[in-house]
Amino acid sequence: MKKILFALFLVIIDQLSKFLITNKSIEIFRGFSLKFVTNTGAAFSLFQGFNLVLVLISLIVIVYLFLQLRKEKNQIRVWSFIFIIAGALGNLIDRVIFGHVRDFILVWIWPTFNLADSFITIGALLLLYSLFSK
């Protein structure tokens, strides 16, 4: 239960960060800015304009990982699922409410992303680590 609450905390932080930066552009230092952009696609702006498909995929991933979470014993994998669920849920909320994802973190030449994307990346890295660290 505490891990689910942590996931919800991550979703709240993601949504709050997107709310606070909406329609703003702030250069923190050269190569790192907060610049509000909208993304109708997925990671790296792939699949632009397929919002309904991305909503359905997000729902499937969230439900599947939640079901896996209930029976998973490996704690690293459990945490990977928590981070991926939180990130997917944060971006799903955007897709359903706004029809796009709100991105705002711009690092040098990397595509603009948000905290939810970071959570998904952390979860994916933890999952890879758990699979290859036997």
Backbone as a ProteinNet text record, in pm:
[ID]
protein_1_A
[PRIMARY]
MKKILFALFLVIIDQLSKFLITNKSIEIFRGFSLKFVTNTGAAFSLFQGFNLVLVLISLIVIVYLFLQLRKEKNQIRVWSFIFIIAGALGNLIDRVIFGHVRDFILVWIWPTFNLADSFITIGALLLLYSLFSK
[TERTIARY]
82.1	0	86.4	197.2	285.2	346.4	374.9	435.1	334.4	208.7	104.3	89.3	94.6	88	208	325	443.4	421.7	363.6	333.4	238.2	136.1	41.8	111	204.5	283.9	363	423.6	498.3	406.7	286.2	189.6	153.5	132.5	98.5	213.4	336.5	453.5	463.2	440.9	443.9	339.1	216.8	108.4	130.7	178.7	205.9	316.6	421.2	531.4	482.6	397.4	343.7	254.2	176.1	88.5	170.5	277.3	356.5	435.1	470.6	554	472.7	342.9	260.3	279	305.1	322.4	439.4	541.3	658.7	782.8	884.9	1015.3	1121.4	1201.3	1301	1434	1536	1669.4	1736.8	1765.6	1831.1	1980.2	2042.1	2178.8	2194.8	2303.4	2322.2	2314.2	2224.2	2206.7	2098.8	2039	1931.2	1825	1705.3	1595	1465.8	1373.3	1236.2	1155.5	1108.3	1037.3	913.2	798.6	672.2	647.5	623.3	583.2	476.7	398.5	300.8	346.7	313.1	355.8	235.3	190.1	77	124.2	254.7	310.1	357.9	448.9	507	650.1	734.2	873.1	940.1	1021.3	1094.7	1000.6	876.8	773.9	735.6	757.1	714.3	563	503.2	359.7	271	309.7	230.5	89.6	-9.7	-147.3	-220.9	-160.6	-225.4	-266.7	-331.5	-364.6	-448.9	-553.9	-640.4	-563	-479.7	-397.7	-303.5	-241.8	-149.7	-222.6	-344.6	-426.1	-452.9	-492.6	-521.9	-397.4	-285.4	-160	-122.4	-135.8	-105.3	-192.4	-321.4	-412.9	-374.2	-341	-301.5	-174.7	-76	49.7	25	-53	-80.4	-151	-254.7	-329.5	-240.1	-165.9	-78.4	26	93.4	196.9	137.8	19.8	-45.3	-75.6	-123.8	-150.7	-21.3	85.2	215.1	269.9	248	296.4	245.3	122.8	59.4	123.2	186.5	245.5	398.1	459	605	675.3	778.2	854.8	985.4	1042.8	1169	1145	1207.4	1181.5	1230	1336.9	1381.9	1277.6	1224.2	1120.1	993.8	959.6	843.1	860.2	978.3	1002	1001.8	1052.3	1049.1	905	818.1	676.4	612.9	646.1	591.3	626.8	753.9	796.8	731.8	723.8	662	513.1	444.9	301.9	281.1	361.7	347.4	369.1	472.5	500	391.7	349.3	243.6	113.9	83.1	-39	-31.2	85.2	102.6	79.4	135.9	116.3	-23.5	-82	-219.2	-317	-299.5	-385.6	-380.3	-259.6	-245.3	-318.3	-297.8	-359.2	-511.5	-568	-713.9	-769.6	-706.1	-758.6	-727	-603.8	-559.4	-547.2	-544	-524.8	-379.2	-289.9	-145.4	-74.8	54.5	136.7	209	217.4	287.2	432.8	524.7	667.7	729.5	840.1	900.4	1048.2	1108	1249.3	1330.7	1416.6	1497.4	1644.7	1710.4	1851.8	1930.3	2006.8	2094.9	2026.2	2067.5	2007.9	1906	1878.2	1782.5	1641.2	1550.8	1411.4	1350.8	1261.2	1195.5	1115.3	1120.9	1051.6	993.2	932.8	872.8	909.9	863	895.6	838.6	719.6	660.3	750.8	807.6	901.9	1023.5	1070.2	1184.3	1149.9	1028.7	987.1	983.5	932.2	927.5	1069.5	1160.3	1299.3	1364.9	1344.7	1398.3	1343.4	1213.1	1151.5	1207.8	1226.5	1280.6	1424	1504.5	1641.9	1645.8	1559.2	1550.5	1507.8	1412.6	1366.1	1479.3	1552.2	1666.9	1770.6	1799.5	1895	1848.1	1720.2	1667.7	1673.2	1660.1	1661.7	1803	1902.6	2039.8	2132.4	2080.7	2167	2144.6	2128.1	2104.5	2233.7
-120.5	0	126.9	124.3	241.1	269.8	164.8	183.6	245.4	207.9	268.2	416.4	447.6	588.2	666.5	601.7	666.2	695	599.4	619.5	737.7	746.1	858.6	991	988.1	1106.9	1152.2	1057	1090.2	1152	1098	1152.5	1296.3	1321	1456.3	1553.1	1510.2	1594.7	1624.4	1522.2	1540.4	1642.5	1624.7	1714.5	1856.7	1868.3	2000.4	2071.6	1998.2	2059.1	2107.8	2030.5	2070.4	2193.2	2198.5	2313.4	2440.7	2429.5	2547.3	2604	2520.6	2566.6	2599	2571.8	2593.8	2734.5	2739	2863.7	2949.5	2885.6	2959.3	2906.1	2989.6	2950.4	3014.8	2930.4	2979.8	2910.9	2990.4	2931.6	2926.9	2805.8	2788.4	2818.5	2753.8	2782.5	2728.8	2764.3	2724.5	2572.4	2527.2	2384.4	2320.6	2397.5	2344.9	2451.8	2423.6	2519.8	2450.3	2529.6	2485.4	2558.7	2485.2	2546.9	2463.5	2522.6	2452.8	2421	2293.6	2249.6	2141.8	2122.3	2013.8	1904.7	1781.9	1666.4	1574.8	1561.1	1471.4	1329.8	1308.6	1175.7	1109.3	1014	940.6	990.5	907	943.7	992.1	1096.2	1155.8	1205.4	1236.1	1288.5	1191.1	1062.6	961.1	944	899.5	868.2	990.5	1105.2	1227.5	1205.4	1252.5	1248	1117.8	1026.6	899.1	895.4	1001.7	1015.5	899.8	860.6	752.6	622.2	591.8	470.1	476.3	591.8	606.9	599.2	649.3	636	488.4	414.4	271.5	193.3	221	153.3	184.9	310.4	350.2	275.2	266.8	194	47.5	-14.6	-155.8	-175.1	-88.7	-98.6	-80.1	20	47.1	-71.5	-123	-236.7	-359.9	-388.9	-506.4	-498	-383.3	-369.8	-371.5	-314.9	-320	-464.5	-544.3	-686	-761.1	-730.3	-793.5	-751.9	-628.5	-572.8	-652.7	-697	-768.7	-904.6	-963.2	-1095.7	-1098.1	-984.8	-978.5	-984	-1066.5	-1081.1	-1000.8	-983.4	-911.4	-762.4	-708.3	-570.4	-467.1	-497.4	-403.7	-396.6	-511.7	-514	-443.2	-462.4	-393.9	-242.7	-191.2	-47.2	-1.8	-87.4	-50.5	-34.8	-125.6	-117.3	9.3	42.5	162.3	287.4	299.5	417.2	422.6	308.5	307.1	339	280.6	309.1	458.5	516.2	659.1	745.9	716.6	795.3	780.3	656.6	632.1	700.3	696	759.6	912	969.4	1114.2	1161.5	1089.6	1127.8	1092.2	985.2	948.3	1058.7	1112.1	1221.7	1337.1	1372.6	1480.2	1446.8	1325.3	1286	1292	1246.9	1243.4	1384.6	1465.4	1599	1700.2	1697.8	1801.9	1754.7	1624.5	1572.5	1571.3	1602.9	1600.6	1590.8	1563.9	1560.8	1694.4	1744.3	1870.2	1839.3	1878.8	1860.6	1995.7	1994.4	2124	2118.7	2003.1	1995.3	1982.5	2079.7	2082.7	2080.4	1969.6	1952	1944.5	2048.5	2060.1	2016.4	1906.1	1865.3	1752.9	1714.1	1607.2	1657.6	1571.9	1616.6	1659.3	1754.8	1803.8	1690.9	1683.6	1577.3	1633.4	1547	1589	1490	1513.7	1424	1284.3	1274.6	1142.8	1061	1125.6	1056.6	1008.6	1091.2	1053.1	932.7	930.8	816.9	688.8	697.7	580.9	532.9	625.7	590.1	524.1	579.7	519.4	378.1	362.1	229.7	131.6	176.3	88.7	47.6	141.4	109	11	31.2	-63.3	-201.7	-205.5	-333.1	-404.4	-332.8	-391.9	-443.4	-364.4	-406.2	-535.5	-542.6	-662.1	-785.5	-766.3	-879.2	-930.6	-842	-880.8	-894.4	-881	-886.4	-1012	-1122.6	-1248.6	-1310.1
0	0	0	77.4	82.4	-54.2	-129.1	-261	-357.8	-346.2	-430.3	-394.9	-266.3	-224.1	-277.3	-280.6	-337.4	-486	-557.7	-700.5	-717.7	-634.5	-641.8	-609.5	-514.9	-483.2	-606.3	-677.7	-799.2	-904.9	-918.7	-1015.3	-977.5	-849.9	-803.6	-831.5	-803.4	-830.7	-980.4	-1063.6	-1209.1	-1252.6	-1208.2	-1249.4	-1197.4	-1075.1	-1017.8	-1095.7	-1130.6	-1206.7	-1342.9	-1408	-1538.9	-1525.9	-1419	-1394.7	-1372.9	-1294.2	-1259.3	-1377.5	-1473.6	-1585	-1710.5	-1710.2	-1828.6	-1884.9	-2016.3	-2091.9	-2044.7	-1986.1	-1941.8	-2011.5	-2013.1	-2065.3	-1976.2	-1909.5	-1815	-1844.4	-1873.7	-1891.1	-1754.6	-1707.2	-1577.4	-1593.2	-1689.4	-1731	-1872.3	-1937.4	-2077.1	-2090	-2175.4	-2198	-2112.3	-2021	-1936.5	-1917.8	-1972.4	-1965.5	-1927.1	-1879.2	-1859.8	-1965.7	-2064.4	-2176.8	-2205.6	-2189.2	-2207.6	-2354.7	-2383.4	-2517.2	-2501.7	-2606.1	-2604.4	-2700	-2665.6	-2744	-2763.7	-2887	-2914.8	-2944.6	-2936.8	-2963.5	-2836.2	-2855.1	-2743.2	-2722	-2664.4	-2638.7	-2766.7	-2752	-2864.5	-2973.8	-2936.3	-3027.3	-3138.6	-3116.4	-3213	-3206.2	-3312.8	-3321.3	-3296.3	-3351.1	-3338.4	-3393.1	-3319.5	-3366.5	-3339.5	-3264.9	-3233.7	-3086.5	-3039.8	-2898.4	-2845.8	-2916.9	-2869.5	-2855.9	-2953.1	-2947.2	-2827.3	-2805.1	-2692.9	-2558.7	-2552.1	-2430.5	-2402.8	-2504.6	-2487	-2447.2	-2511.4	-2475.5	-2331.1	-2291.2	-2153.4	-2053.8	-2082.5	-1993.8	-1981.6	-2093.2	-2092.4	-2009.1	-2029.6	-1954.7	-1805.2	-1768.2	-1626.7	-1561.9	-1625	-1568.6	-1559.4	-1666.3	-1667.2	-1555.7	-1544.5	-1441.6	-1301.4	-1284.6	-1153.5	-1114.4	-1209.1	-1181.2	-1151.3	-1225.5	-1200.7	-1064.4	-1028.1	-902.4	-783.3	-791.7	-681	-654.5	-756.9	-736.7	-745.7	-777.1	-793.1	-657.8	-648.1	-523.2	-526.1	-644.5	-658.8	-632.8	-527.5	-486.5	-588.1	-659.4	-762.9	-873.9	-910.8	-1013.7	-964.3	-837.6	-779.9	-794.7	-758	-769.7	-914.9	-1004.3	-1146.8	-1193.5	-1151.3	-1188.4	-1131.4	-1005.9	-941.2	-1021.9	-1060	-1136.2	-1274.1	-1342.1	-1475.7	-1466.5	-1369	-1349.9	-1323.8	-1234.9	-1202.2	-1325.7	-1402.2	-1522.5	-1627.2	-1648.8	-1748.1	-1706.3	-1577	-1527.5	-1539.8	-1510	-1523.9	-1666.3	-1762.8	-1902.8	-1952.6	-1899.1	-1936.3	-1895.5	-1777	-1730.8	-1830.9	-1875	-1974.4	-2104.1	-2153.4	-2281.4	-2274.6	-2162.9	-2148.9	-2130.9	-2047.4	-2017.6	-2127.9	-2179.4	-2273	-2417.6	-2440.3	-2575.6	-2618.5	-2525.5	-2549.5	-2414.6	-2420	-2299.1	-2287.3	-2165.7	-2139.6	-2102.3	-2187.2	-2162.8	-2131	-2055.1	-2021.1	-1985.6	-1972.7	-1936.3	-2064.8	-2087.3	-2209.3	-2169.4	-2202.1	-2170	-2299.6	-2325.6	-2440.7	-2568.6	-2632.8	-2760.6	-2743.8	-2620.4	-2593.4	-2619.6	-2667.1	-2684.4	-2549.9	-2553.2	-2432.1	-2368.4	-2235.2	-2162.4	-2033.5	-1952.7	-1826.1	-1716.4	-1594.3	-1483.6	-1505.3	-1562.7	-1589.5	-1681.1	-1782.9	-1871.7	-1793	-1699.9	-1616	-1529.4	-1474.6	-1392.1	-1474.6	-1596.8	-1685.5	-1715.4	-1740.3	-1768.9	-1648.1	-1529.3	-1407.1	-1391.3	-1410.6	-1400	-1500.6	-1623.9	-1728.2	-1695.2	-1644.9	-1607	-1489.9	-1391.6	-1279.5	-1327.6	-1419.5	-1473.7	-1547.5	-1630.7	-1700.6	-1601.4	-1500.2	-1397.2	-1330.7	-1296.4	-1228.3	-1318.1	-1446.6	-1539.8	-1566	-1558.5	-1592.7	-1472.8	-1352	-1233	-1149.4	-1213.2	-1139.6	-1094.8
[MASK]
++++++++++++++++++++++++++++++++++++++++++++++++++++++++++++++++++++++++++++++++++++++++++++++++++++++++++++++++++++++++++++++++++++++

